[in-house]
Short mmCIF file of C-alpha atoms in Angstrom, two decimals:
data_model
loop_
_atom_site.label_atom_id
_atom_site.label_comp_id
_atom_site.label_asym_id
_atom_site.label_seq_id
_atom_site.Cartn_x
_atom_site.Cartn_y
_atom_site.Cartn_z
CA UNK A 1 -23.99 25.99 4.70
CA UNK A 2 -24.96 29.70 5.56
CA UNK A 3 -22.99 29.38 8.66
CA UNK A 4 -20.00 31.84 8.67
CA UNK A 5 -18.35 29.93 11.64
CA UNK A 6 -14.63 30.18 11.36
CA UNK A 7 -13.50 26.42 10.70
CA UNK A 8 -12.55 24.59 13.71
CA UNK A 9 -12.31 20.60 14.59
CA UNK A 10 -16.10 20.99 15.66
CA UNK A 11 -17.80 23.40 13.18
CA UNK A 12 -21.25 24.70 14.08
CA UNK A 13 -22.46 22.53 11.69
CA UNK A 14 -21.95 19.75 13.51
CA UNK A 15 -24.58 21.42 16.25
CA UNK A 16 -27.39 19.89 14.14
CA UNK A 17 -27.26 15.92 15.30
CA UNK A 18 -28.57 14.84 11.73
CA UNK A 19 -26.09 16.36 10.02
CA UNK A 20 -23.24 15.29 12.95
CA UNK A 21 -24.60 11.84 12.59
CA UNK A 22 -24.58 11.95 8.44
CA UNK A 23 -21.47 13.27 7.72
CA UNK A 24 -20.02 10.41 10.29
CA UNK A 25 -21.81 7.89 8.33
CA UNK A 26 -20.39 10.00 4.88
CA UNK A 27 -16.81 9.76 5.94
CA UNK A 28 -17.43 6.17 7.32
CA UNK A 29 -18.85 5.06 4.16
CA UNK A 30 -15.57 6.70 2.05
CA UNK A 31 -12.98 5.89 4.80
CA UNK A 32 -13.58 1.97 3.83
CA UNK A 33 -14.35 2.68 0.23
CA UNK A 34 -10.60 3.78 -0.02
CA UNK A 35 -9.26 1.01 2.69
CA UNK A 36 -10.91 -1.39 0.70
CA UNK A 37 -9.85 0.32 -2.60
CA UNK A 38 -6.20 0.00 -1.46
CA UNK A 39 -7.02 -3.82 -0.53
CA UNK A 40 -7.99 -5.01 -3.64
CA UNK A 41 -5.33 -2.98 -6.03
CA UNK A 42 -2.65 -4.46 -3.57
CA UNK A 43 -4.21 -7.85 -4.57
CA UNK A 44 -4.83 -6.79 -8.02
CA UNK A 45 -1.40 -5.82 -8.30
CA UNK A 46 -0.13 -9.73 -8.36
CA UNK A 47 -2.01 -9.96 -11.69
CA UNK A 48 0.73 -7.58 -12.92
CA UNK A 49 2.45 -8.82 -16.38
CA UNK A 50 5.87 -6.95 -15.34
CA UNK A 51 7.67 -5.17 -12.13
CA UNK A 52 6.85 -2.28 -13.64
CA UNK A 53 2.96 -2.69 -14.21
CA UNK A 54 3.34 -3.74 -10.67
CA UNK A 55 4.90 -0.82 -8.98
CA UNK A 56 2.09 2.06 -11.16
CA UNK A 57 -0.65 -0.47 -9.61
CA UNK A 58 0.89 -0.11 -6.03
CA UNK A 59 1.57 3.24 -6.53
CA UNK A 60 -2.71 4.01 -7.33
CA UNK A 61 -3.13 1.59 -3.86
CA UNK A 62 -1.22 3.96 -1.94
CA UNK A 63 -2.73 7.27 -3.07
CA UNK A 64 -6.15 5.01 -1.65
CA UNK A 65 -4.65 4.41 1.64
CA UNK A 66 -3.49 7.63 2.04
CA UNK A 67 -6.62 9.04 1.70
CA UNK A 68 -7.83 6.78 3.80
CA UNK A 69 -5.64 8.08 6.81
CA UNK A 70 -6.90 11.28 6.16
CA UNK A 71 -10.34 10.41 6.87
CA UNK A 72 -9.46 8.25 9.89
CA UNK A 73 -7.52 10.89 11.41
CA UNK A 74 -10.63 13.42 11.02
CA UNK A 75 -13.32 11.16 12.19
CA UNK A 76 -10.94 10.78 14.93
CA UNK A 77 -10.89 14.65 15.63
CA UNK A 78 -14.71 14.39 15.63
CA UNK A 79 -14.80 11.99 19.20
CA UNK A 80 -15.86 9.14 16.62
CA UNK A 81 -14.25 5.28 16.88
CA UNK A 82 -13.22 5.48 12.99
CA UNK A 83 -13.38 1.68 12.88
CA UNK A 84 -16.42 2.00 14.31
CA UNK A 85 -17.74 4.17 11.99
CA UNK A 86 -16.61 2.03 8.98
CA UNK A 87 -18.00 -1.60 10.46
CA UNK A 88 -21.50 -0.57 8.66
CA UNK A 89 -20.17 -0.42 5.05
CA UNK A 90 -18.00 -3.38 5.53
CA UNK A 91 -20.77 -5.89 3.78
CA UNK A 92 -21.48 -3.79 1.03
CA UNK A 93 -17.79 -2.95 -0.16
CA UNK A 94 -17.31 -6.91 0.60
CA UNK A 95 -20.08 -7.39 -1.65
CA UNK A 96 -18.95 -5.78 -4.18
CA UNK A 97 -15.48 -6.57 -4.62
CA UNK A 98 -16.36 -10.29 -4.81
CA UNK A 99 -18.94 -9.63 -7.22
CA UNK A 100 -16.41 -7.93 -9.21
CA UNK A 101 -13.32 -9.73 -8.44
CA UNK A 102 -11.41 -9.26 -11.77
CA UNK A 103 -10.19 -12.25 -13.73
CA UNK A 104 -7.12 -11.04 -15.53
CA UNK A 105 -4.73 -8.00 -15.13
CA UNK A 106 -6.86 -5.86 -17.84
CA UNK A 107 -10.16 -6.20 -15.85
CA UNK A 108 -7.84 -5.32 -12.71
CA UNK A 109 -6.91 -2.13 -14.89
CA UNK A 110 -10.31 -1.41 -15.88
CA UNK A 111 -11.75 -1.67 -12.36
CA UNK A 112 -9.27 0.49 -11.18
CA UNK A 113 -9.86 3.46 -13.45
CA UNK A 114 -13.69 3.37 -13.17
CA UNK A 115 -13.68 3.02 -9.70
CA UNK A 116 -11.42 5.28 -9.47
CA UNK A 117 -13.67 7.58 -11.47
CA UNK A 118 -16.82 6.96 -9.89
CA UNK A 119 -15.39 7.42 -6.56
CA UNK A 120 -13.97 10.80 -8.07
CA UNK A 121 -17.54 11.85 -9.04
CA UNK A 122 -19.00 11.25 -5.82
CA UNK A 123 -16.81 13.36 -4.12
CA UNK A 124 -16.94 16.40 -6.13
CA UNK A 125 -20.93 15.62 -6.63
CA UNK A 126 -21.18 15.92 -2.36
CA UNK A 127 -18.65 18.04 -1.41
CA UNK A 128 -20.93 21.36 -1.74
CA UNK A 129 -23.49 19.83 0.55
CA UNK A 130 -20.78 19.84 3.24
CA UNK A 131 -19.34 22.22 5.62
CA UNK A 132 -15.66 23.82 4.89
CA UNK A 133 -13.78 21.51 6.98
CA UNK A 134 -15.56 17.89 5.55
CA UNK A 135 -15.59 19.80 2.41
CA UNK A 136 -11.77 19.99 1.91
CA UNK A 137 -11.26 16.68 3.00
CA UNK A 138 -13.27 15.09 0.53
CA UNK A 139 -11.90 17.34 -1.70
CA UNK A 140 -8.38 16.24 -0.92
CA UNK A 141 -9.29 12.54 -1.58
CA UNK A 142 -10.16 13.59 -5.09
CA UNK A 143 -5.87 14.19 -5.03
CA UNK A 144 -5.90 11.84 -8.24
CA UNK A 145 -2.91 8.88 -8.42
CA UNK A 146 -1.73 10.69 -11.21
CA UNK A 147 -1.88 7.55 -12.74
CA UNK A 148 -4.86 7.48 -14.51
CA UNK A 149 -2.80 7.99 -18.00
CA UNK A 150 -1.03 4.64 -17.45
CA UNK A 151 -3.97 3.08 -17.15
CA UNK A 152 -5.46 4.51 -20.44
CA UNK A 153 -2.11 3.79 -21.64
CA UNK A 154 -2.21 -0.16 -21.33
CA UNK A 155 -5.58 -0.81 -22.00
CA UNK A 156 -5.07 1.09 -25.32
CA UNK A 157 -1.90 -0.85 -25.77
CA UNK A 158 -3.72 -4.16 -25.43
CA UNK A 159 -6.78 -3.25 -27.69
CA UNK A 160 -4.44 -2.46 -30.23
CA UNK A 161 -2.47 -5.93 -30.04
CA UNK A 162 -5.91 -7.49 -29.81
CA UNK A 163 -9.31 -5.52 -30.76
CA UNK A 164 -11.07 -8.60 -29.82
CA UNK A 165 -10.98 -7.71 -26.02
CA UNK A 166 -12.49 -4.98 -26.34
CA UNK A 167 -16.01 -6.15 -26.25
CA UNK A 168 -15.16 -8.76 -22.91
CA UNK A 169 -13.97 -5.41 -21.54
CA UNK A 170 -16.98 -3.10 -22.32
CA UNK A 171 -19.26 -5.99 -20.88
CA UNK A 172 -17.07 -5.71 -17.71
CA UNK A 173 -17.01 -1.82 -17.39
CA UNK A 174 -20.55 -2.05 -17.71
CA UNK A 175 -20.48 -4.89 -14.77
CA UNK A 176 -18.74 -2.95 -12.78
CA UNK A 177 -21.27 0.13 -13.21
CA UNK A 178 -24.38 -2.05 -12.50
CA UNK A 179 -22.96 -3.59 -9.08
CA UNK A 180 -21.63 0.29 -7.97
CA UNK A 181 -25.14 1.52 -8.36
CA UNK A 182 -26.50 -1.43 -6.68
CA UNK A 183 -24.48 -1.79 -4.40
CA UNK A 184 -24.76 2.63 -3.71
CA UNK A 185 -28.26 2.18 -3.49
CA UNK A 186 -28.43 -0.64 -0.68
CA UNK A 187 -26.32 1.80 0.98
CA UNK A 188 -28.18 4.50 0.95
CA UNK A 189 -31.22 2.84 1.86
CA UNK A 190 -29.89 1.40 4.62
CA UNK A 191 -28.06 4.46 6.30
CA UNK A 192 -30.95 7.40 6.45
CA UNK A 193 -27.93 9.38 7.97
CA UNK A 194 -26.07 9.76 4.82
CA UNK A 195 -29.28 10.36 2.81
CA UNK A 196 -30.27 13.22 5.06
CA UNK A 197 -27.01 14.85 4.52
CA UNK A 198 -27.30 15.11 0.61
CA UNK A 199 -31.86 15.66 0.80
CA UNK A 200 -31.11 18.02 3.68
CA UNK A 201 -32.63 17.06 7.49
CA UNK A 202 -36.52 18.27 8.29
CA UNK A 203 -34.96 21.25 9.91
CA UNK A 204 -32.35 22.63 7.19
CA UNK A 205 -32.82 24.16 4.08
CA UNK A 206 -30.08 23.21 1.29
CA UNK A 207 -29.36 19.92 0.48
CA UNK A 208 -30.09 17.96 -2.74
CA UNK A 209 -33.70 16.81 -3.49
CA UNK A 210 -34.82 13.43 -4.78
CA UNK A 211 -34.92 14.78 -8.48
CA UNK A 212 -31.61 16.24 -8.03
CA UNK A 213 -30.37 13.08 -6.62
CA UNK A 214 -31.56 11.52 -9.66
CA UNK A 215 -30.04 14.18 -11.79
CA UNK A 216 -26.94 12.92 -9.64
CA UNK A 217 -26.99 9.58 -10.97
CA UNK A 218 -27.34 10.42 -14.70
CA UNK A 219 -24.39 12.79 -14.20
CA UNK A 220 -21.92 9.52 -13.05
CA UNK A 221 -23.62 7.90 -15.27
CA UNK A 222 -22.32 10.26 -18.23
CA UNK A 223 -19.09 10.73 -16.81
CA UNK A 224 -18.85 7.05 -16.61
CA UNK A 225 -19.61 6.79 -20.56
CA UNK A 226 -16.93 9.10 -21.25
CA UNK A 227 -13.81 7.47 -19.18
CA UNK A 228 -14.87 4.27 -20.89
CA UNK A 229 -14.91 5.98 -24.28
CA UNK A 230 -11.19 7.80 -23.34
CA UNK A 231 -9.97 3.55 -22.72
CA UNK A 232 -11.45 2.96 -25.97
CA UNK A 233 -14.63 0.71 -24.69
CA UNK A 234 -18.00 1.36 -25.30
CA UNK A 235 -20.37 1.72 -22.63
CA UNK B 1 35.25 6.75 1.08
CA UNK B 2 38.12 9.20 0.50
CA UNK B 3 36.75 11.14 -2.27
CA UNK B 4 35.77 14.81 -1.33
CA UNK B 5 33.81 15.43 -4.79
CA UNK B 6 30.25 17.48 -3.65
CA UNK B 7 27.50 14.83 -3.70
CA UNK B 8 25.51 14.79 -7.12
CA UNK B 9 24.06 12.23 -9.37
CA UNK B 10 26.87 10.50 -10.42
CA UNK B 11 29.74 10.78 -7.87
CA UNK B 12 33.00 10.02 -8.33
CA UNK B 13 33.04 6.37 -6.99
CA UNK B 14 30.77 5.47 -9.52
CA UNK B 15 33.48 6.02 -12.02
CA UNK B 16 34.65 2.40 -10.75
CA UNK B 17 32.76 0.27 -12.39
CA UNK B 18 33.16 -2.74 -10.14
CA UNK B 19 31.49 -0.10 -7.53
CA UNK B 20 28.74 0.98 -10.21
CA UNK B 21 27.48 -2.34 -10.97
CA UNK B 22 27.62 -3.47 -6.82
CA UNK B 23 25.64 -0.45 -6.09
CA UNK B 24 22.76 -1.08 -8.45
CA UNK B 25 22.66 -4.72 -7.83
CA UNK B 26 22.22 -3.66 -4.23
CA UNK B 27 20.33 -0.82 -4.89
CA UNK B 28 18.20 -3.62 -6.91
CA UNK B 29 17.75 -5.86 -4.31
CA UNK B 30 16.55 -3.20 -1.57
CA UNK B 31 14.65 -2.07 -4.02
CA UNK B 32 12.97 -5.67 -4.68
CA UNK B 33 12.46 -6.56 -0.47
CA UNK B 34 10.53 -3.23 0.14
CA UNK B 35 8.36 -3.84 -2.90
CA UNK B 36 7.81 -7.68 -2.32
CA UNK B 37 7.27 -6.39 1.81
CA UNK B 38 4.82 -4.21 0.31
CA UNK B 39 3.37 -6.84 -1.63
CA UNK B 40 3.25 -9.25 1.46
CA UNK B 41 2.05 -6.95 4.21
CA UNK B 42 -1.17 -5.68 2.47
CA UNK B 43 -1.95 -9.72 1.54
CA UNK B 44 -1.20 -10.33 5.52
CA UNK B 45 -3.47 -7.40 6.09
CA UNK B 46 -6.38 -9.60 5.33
CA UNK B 47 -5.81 -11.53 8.34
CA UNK B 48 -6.09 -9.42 10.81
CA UNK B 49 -9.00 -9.76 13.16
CA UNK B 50 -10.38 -5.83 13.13
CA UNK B 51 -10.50 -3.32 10.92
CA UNK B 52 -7.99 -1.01 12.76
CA UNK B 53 -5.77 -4.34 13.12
CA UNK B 54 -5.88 -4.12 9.13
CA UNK B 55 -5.29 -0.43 9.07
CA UNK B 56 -1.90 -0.76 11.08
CA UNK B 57 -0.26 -3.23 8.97
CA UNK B 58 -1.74 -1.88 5.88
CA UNK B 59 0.44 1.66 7.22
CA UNK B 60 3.51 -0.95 7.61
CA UNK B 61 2.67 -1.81 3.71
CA UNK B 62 2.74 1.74 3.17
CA UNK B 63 5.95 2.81 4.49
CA UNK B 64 7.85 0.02 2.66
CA UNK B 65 6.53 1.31 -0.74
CA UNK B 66 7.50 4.79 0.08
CA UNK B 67 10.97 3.45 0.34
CA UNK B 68 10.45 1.22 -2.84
CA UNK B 69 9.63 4.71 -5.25
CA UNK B 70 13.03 6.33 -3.40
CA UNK B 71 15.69 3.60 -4.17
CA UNK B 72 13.71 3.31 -8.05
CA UNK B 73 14.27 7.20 -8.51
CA UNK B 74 17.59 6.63 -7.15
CA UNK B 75 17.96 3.83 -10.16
CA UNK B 76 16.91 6.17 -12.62
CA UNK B 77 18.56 9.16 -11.73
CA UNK B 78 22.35 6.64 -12.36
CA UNK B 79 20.22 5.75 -15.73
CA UNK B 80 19.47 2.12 -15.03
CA UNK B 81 16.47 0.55 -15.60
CA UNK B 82 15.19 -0.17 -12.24
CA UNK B 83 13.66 -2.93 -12.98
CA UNK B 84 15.96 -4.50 -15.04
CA UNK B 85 17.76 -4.29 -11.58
CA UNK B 86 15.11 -5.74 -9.73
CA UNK B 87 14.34 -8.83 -11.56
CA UNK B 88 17.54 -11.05 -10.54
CA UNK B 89 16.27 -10.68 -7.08
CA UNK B 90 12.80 -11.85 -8.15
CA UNK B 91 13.45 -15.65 -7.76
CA UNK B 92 14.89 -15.32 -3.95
CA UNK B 93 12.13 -13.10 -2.50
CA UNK B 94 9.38 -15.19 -4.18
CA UNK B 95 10.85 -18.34 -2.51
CA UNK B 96 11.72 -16.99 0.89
CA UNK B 97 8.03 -15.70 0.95
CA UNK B 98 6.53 -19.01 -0.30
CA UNK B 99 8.45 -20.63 2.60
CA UNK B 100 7.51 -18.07 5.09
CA UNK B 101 4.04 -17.78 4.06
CA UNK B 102 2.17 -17.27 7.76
CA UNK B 103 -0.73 -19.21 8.59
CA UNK B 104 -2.28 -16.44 10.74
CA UNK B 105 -2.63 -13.09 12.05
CA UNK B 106 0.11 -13.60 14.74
CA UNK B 107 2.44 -15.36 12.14
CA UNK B 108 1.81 -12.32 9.82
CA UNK B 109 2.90 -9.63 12.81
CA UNK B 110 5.98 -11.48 14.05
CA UNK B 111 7.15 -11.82 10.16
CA UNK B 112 6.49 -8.37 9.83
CA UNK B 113 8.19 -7.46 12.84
CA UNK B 114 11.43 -9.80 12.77
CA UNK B 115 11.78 -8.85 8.60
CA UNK B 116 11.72 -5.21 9.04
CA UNK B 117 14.28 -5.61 11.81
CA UNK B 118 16.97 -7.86 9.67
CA UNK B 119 15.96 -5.42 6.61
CA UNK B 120 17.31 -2.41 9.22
CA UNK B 121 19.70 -3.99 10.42
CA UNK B 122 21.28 -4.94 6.83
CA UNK B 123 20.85 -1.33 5.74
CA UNK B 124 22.91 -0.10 8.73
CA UNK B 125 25.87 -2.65 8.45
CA UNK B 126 26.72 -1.92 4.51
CA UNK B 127 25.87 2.24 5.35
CA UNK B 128 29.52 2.61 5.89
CA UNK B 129 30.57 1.15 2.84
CA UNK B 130 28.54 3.27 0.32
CA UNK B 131 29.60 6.69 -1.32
CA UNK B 132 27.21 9.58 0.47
CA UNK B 133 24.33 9.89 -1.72
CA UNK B 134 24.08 6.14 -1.58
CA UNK B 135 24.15 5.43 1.77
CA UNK B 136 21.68 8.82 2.89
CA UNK B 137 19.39 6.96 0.39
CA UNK B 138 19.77 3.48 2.34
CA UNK B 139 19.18 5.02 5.59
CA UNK B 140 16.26 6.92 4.25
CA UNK B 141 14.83 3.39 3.81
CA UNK B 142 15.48 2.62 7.78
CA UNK B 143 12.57 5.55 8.72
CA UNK B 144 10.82 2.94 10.30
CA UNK B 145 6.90 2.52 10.08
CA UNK B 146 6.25 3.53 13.52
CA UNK B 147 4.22 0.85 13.63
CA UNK B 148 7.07 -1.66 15.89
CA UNK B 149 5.20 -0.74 18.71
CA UNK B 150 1.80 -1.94 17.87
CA UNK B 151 3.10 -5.45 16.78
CA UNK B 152 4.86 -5.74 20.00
CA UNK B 153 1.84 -4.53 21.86
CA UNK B 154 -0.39 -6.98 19.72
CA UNK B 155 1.60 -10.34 20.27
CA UNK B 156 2.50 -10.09 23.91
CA UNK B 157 -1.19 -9.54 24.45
CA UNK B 158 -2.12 -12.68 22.22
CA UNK B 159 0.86 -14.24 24.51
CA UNK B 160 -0.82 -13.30 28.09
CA UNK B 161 -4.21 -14.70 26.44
CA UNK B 162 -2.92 -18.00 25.72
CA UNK B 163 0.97 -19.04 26.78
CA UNK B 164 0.62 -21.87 24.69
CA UNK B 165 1.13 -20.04 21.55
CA UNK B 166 4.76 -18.60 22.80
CA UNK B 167 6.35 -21.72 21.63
CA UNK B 168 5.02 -21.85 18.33
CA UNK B 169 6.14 -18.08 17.20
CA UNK B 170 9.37 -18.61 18.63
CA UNK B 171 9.56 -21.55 16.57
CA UNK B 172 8.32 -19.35 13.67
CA UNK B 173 10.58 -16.86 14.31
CA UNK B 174 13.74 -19.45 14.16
CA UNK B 175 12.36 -20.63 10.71
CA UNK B 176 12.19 -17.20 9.15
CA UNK B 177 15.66 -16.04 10.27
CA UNK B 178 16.71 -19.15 8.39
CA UNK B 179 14.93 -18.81 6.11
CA UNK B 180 16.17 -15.18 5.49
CA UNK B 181 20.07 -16.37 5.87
CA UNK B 182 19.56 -18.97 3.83
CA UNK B 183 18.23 -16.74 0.85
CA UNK B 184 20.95 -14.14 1.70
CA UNK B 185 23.70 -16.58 1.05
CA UNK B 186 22.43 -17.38 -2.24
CA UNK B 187 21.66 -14.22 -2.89
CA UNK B 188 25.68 -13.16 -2.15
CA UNK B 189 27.06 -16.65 -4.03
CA UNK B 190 24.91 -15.46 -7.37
CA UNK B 191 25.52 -11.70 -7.30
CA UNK B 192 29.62 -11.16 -7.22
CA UNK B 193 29.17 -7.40 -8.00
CA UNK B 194 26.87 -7.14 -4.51
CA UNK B 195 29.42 -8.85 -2.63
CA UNK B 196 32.07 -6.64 -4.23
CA UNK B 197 30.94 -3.01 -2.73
CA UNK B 198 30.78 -5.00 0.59
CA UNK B 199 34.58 -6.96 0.63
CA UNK B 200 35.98 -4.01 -1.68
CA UNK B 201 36.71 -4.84 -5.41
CA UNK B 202 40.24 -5.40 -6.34
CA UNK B 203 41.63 -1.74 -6.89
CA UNK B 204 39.67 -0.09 -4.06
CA UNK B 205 40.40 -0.31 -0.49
CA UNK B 206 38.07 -0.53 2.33
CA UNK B 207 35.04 -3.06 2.97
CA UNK B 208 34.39 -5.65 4.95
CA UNK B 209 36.96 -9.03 4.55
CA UNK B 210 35.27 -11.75 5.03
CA UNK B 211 35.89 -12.33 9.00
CA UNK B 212 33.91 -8.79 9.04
CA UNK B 213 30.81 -10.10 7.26
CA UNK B 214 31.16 -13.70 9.40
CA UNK B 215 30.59 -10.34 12.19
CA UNK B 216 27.93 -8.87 11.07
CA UNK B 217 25.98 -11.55 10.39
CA UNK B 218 27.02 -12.41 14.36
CA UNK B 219 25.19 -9.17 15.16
CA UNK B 220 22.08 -9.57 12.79
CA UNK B 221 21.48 -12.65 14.84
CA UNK B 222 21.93 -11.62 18.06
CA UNK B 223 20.37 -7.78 17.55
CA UNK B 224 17.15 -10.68 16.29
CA UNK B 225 17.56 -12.23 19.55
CA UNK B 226 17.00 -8.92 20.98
CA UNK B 227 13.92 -8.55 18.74
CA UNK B 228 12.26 -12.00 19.71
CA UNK B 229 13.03 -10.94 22.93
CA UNK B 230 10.94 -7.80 23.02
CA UNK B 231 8.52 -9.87 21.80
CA UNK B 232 7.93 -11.89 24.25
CA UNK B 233 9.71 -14.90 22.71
CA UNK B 234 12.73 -16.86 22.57
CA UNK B 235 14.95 -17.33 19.81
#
């Protein structure tokens, strides 16, 4: 954004309806990402082997939530029915958690870390297509759990006591990719809001092009490689 | 408590051990309700009929894990393991939420409603028998969720929708106060050291006799009443 507004709860951004009308769909799209995240690492949580395990998996749902309250509350500020604005995603998150519904407390781990990750990526990878105000919000949800080392931690721990996992986990991590990307792209295609934020509307320069939105993709991708290589999986 | 020593760490009625090992029993069992209500109100989440529905209780959920990581420092910091502390208490929560397992949304909100209340109420009675640090920890746990307000606003609507259903929470609520003595009393007959820091140990005066806990169990059940009451209910 050129525009040198001073931040307020409406920028001058928000004059432009495509962008108004993407970045709702944008914080819609992340508000139930993180409800949803907080969901399933409440439920993922029972799979816990001790108290302790437990508690660091509750503690990685909370961070979610609160994110998530953050992005109600500012949606809110915007006019917008939050719940509203989430209702469209609902299908695709549903989608994919059943799709990836883990089986044992390690695949629980592992989800949580990559999604974790990829969610991570996205931020950061939009958050200089957005005005100040969205901006720092997304960039606030990137506030980690801080508990991404116990995460490493265990799985390490377990490939250790039993190398043979590793390759049922690798398979999974790379499960997990697949159906995020899938699951991304259905999204995408399906709200032309939230595309026309990150290729930029007819009437605004900036904004990603296709190529770059490619060049998107292959970043994740990579970054997605690496966290699985810093667990000790392939990818 | 008599004892003038500033507040730190360790304070000076910890030097008893009968006190010590009361404390972090009941510093263990706190500390094992607001985890397992943590546990229990995100899996009741997924009942509710909207996403904002799921969004409220999941902010419930929060709030009793907030007070979960407090009373774990609080473990730490006297150099127990917390969860060490935690795990006698396992057995009792798990079967007191097996029996009180609701069947639906409404079941979910009056639980959630009616436990927080005893859990508040419980906190407040033993306050007065705790050395400072403990008991500004205890009350800590008593910020309540905010949230009160939305359960009663959510149940005496489903009431005024259908009457009919008024006699099956009440019933509900009946069972789960049992339910919730019955556990308690168990809970006191296993754990002497608990019971200790509330009837006073053998070298310490002060706490409750026995006519005194007979009395406050006399208010938990009417202050309940009160609860079903605002409800919409009877008890």
């Amino acid at each position: 954004m050129a525009d040198s507004t001073p931040a307020s709860d409406t920028p001058a951004a928000f004059g432009d309806p495509i962008y108004r009308e993407g970045v709702i769909e944008l914080l819609g799209v992340i508000a139930y990402g993180e409800l949803s995240a907080f969901e399933r690492l409440a439920e993922d949580a029972k799979l816990a082997p001790s108290l302790r395990d437990k508690a660091e998996l509750a503690q990685m749902a909370q961070a979610e939530l609160g994110h998530f309250f953050g992005l109600r509350d500012r949606l809110e500020s915007l006019g917008v029915d939050p719940y509203a604005a989430m209702e469209p995603f609902e299908e695709s998150f549903t989608r994919f958690h059943v799709q990836t519904a883990p089986s044992d407390w390690l695949e629980g781990l592992v989800k949580a870390f990559v999604g974790d990750g990829l969610a991570a990526d996205f931020y950061r990878e939009i958050a200089a297509y957005l005005d100040v105000d969205t901006r720092a919000l997304v960039l606030e949800s990137l506030d980690g759990t801080g508990n991404s080392a116990f995460v490493v931690t265990r799985v390490r721990e377990a490939i250790e006591a039993d190398p043979t996992i590793a390759g049922r986990l690798a398979l999974w991590g790379r499960r997990l990719m697949g159906e995020a990307l899938s699951q991304a792209q259905l999204v995408a295609a399906e709200h032309d809001g939230l595309t026309a934020v990150l290729v930029g509307g007819s009437d605004r320069a900036g904004g990603m092009d296709l190529a770059a939105i490619g060049r998107m993709f292959a970043r994740m991708t990579e970054n997605h490689a690496g966290r699985m290589a810093e667990l000790g999986l392939d990818s």
